[in-house]
Short mmCIF file of the C-alpha atoms (twelve columns), coordinates in Angstrom:
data_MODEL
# 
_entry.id   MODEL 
# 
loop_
_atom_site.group_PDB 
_atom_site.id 
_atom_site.type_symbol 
_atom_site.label_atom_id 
_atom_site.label_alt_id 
_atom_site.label_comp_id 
_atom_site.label_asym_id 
_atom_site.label_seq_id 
_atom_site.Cartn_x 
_atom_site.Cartn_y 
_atom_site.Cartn_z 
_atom_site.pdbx_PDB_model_num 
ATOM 1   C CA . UNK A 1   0.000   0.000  0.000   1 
ATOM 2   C CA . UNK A 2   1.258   3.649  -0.994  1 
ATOM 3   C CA . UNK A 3   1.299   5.683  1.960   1 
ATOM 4   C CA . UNK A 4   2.780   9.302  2.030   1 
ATOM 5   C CA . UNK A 5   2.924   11.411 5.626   1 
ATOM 6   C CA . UNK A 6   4.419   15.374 5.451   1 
ATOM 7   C CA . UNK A 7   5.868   16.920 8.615   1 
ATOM 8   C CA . UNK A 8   7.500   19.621 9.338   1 
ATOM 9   C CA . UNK A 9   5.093   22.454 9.071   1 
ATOM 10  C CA . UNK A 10  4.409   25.250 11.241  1 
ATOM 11  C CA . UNK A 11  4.038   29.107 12.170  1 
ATOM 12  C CA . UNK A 12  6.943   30.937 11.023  1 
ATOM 13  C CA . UNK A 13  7.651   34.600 10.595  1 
ATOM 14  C CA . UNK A 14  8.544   36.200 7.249   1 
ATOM 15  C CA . UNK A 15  11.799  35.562 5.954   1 
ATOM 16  C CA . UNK A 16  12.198  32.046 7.806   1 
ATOM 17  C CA . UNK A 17  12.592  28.664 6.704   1 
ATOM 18  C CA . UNK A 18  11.245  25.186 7.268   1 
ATOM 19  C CA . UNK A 19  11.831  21.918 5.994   1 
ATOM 20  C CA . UNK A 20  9.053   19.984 4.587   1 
ATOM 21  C CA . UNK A 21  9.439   16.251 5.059   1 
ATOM 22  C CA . UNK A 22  7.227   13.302 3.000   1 
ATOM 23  C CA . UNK A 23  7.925   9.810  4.461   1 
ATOM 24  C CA . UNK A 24  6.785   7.045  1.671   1 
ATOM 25  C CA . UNK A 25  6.326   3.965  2.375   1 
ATOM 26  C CA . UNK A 26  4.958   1.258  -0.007  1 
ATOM 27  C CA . UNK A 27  6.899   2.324  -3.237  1 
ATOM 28  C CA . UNK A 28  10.220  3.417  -4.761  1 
ATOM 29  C CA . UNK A 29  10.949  6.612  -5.706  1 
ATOM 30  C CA . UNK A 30  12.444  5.834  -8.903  1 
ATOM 31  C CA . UNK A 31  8.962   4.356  -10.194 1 
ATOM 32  C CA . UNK A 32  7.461   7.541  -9.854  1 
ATOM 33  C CA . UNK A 33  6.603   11.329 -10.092 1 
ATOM 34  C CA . UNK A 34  6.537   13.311 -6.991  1 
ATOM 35  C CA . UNK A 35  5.270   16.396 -6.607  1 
ATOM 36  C CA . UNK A 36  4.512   19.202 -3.660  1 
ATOM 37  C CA . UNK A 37  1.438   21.059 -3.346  1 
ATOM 38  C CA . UNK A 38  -0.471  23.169 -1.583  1 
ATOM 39  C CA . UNK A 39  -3.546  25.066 -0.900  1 
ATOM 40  C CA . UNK A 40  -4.246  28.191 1.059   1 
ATOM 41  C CA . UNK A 41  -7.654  29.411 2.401   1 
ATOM 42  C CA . UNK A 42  -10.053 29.949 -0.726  1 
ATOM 43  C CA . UNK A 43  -8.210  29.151 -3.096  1 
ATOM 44  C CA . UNK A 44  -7.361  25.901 -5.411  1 
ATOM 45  C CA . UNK A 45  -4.390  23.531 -5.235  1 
ATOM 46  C CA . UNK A 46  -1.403  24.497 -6.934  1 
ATOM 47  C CA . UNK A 47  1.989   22.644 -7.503  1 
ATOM 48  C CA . UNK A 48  4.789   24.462 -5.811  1 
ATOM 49  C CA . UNK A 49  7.440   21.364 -7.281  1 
ATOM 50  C CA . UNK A 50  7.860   18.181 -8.439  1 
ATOM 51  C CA . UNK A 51  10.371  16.137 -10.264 1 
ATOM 52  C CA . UNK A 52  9.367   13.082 -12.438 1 
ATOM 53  C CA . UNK A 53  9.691   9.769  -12.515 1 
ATOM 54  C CA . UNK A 54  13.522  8.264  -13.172 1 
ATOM 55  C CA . UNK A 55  11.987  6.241  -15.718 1 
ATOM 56  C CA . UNK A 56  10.398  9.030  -17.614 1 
ATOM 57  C CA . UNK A 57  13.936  9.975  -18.595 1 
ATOM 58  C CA . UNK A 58  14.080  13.705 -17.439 1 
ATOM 59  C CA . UNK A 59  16.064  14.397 -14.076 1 
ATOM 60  C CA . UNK A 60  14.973  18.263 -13.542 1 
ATOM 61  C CA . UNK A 61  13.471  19.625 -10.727 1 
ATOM 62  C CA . UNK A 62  10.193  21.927 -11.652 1 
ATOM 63  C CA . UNK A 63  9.830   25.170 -9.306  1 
ATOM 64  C CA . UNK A 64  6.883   27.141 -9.966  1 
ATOM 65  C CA . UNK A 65  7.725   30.722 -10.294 1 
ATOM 66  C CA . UNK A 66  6.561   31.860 -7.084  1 
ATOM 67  C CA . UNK A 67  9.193   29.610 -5.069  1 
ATOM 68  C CA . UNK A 68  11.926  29.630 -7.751  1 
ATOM 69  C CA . UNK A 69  14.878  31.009 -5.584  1 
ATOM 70  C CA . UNK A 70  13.374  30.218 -2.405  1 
ATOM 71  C CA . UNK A 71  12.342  26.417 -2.326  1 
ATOM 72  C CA . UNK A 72  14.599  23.168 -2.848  1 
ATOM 73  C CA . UNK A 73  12.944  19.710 -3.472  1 
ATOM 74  C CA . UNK A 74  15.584  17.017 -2.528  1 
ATOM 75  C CA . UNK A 75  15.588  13.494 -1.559  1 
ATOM 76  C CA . UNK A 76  17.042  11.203 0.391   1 
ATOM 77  C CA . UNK A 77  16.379  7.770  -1.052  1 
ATOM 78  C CA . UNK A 78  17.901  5.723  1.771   1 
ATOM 79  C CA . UNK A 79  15.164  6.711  3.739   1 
ATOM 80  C CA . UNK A 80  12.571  6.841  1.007   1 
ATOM 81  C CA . UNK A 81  11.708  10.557 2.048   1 
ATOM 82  C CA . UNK A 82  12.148  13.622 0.207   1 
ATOM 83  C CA . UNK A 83  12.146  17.769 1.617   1 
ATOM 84  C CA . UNK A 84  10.813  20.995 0.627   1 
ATOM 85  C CA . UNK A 85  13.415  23.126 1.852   1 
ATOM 86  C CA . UNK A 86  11.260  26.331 2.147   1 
ATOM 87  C CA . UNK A 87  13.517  29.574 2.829   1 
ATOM 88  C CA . UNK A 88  12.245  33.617 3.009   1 
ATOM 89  C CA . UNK A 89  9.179   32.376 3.500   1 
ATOM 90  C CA . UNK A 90  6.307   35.312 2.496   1 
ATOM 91  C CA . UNK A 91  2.740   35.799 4.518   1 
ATOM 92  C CA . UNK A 92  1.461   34.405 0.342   1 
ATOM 93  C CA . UNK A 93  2.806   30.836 1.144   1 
ATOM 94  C CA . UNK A 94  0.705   30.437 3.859   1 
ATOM 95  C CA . UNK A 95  -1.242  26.461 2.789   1 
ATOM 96  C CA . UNK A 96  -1.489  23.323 3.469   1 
ATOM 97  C CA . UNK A 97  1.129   21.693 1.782   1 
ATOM 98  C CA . UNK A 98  0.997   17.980 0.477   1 
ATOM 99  C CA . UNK A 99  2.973   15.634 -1.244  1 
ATOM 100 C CA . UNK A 100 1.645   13.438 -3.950  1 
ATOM 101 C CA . UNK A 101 3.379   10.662 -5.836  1 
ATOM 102 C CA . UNK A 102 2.063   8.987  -9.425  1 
ATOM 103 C CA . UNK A 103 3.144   6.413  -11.553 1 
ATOM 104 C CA . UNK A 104 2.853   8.152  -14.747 1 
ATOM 105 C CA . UNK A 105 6.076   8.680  -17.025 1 
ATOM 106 C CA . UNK A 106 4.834   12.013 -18.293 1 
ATOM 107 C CA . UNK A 107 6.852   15.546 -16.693 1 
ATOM 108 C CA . UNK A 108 6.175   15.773 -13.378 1 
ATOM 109 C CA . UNK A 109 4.815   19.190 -14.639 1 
ATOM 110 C CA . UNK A 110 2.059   18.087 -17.128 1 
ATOM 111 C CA . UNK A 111 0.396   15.318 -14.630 1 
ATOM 112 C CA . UNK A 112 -3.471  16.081 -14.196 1 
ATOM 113 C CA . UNK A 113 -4.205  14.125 -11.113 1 
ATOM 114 C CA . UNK A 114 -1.599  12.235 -9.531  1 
ATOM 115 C CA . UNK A 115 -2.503  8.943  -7.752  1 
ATOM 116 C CA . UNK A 116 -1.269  9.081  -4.551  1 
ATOM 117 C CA . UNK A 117 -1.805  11.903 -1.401  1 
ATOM 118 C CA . UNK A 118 -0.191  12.428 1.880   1 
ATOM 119 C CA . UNK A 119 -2.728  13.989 4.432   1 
ATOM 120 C CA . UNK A 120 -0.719  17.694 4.442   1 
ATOM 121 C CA . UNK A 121 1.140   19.594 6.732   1 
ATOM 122 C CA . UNK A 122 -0.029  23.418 7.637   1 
ATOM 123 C CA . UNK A 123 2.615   26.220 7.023   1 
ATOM 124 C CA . UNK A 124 1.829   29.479 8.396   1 
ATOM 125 C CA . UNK A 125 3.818   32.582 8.175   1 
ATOM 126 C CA . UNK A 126 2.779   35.143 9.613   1 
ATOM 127 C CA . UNK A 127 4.354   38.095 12.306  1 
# 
């Protein structure tokens, strides 16, 4: 069974940082697309980053343009668990956040719906 579990969020004041952690358990990371997410209060879900499968041939990382700069996806395959490195963090990245995982070898980028959900982790930045 796929599970995914974030950590790691939390109230923070502008211009900190937290670290975003998504556990997996019940797959490999190299059989799929993983992606972060989140969604703040009234609005819709929106990927932050995401890098695609190993098998789909294409090793970037994907940073929407809000977080380029700012955010670094990483992964630590040993323990099947990758980061969102989130530095000078803004009040506008208040969300949950979630991490999502999908089989597909399409970019990471171009998924509709991926398969798989973690249950999201609350960052709040605020002074």
């Amino acid at each position: 069974e796929v599970q995914l579990v974030e950590s790691g969020g939390g109230v923070v004041q502008p211009g900190g940082s937290l670290r975003l952690s998504c556990a997996a358990s019940g797959f490999t990371f190299d059989d799929y697309a993983i992606g972060w997410f989140r969604q703040a209060p009234g609005k819709e879900r929106e990927g932050v980053s995401c890098i695609s499968s190993i098998k789909s041939g294409d090793t970037s990382t994907y940073y929407e343009d809000s977080v380029k700069g700012r955010f670094t996806f990483f992964s630590d395959n040993a323990k099947n668990t990758v980061y969102l490195q989130m530095n000078s963090l803004k009040p506008e990245d208040t969300a949950v956040y979630y991490c999502a995982a999908d089989r597909s070898l399409r970019l990471c980028r171009y998924i509709m719906k991926y398969d798989y959900w973690g249950q999201g982790t609350q960052v709040t930045v605020s002074s």
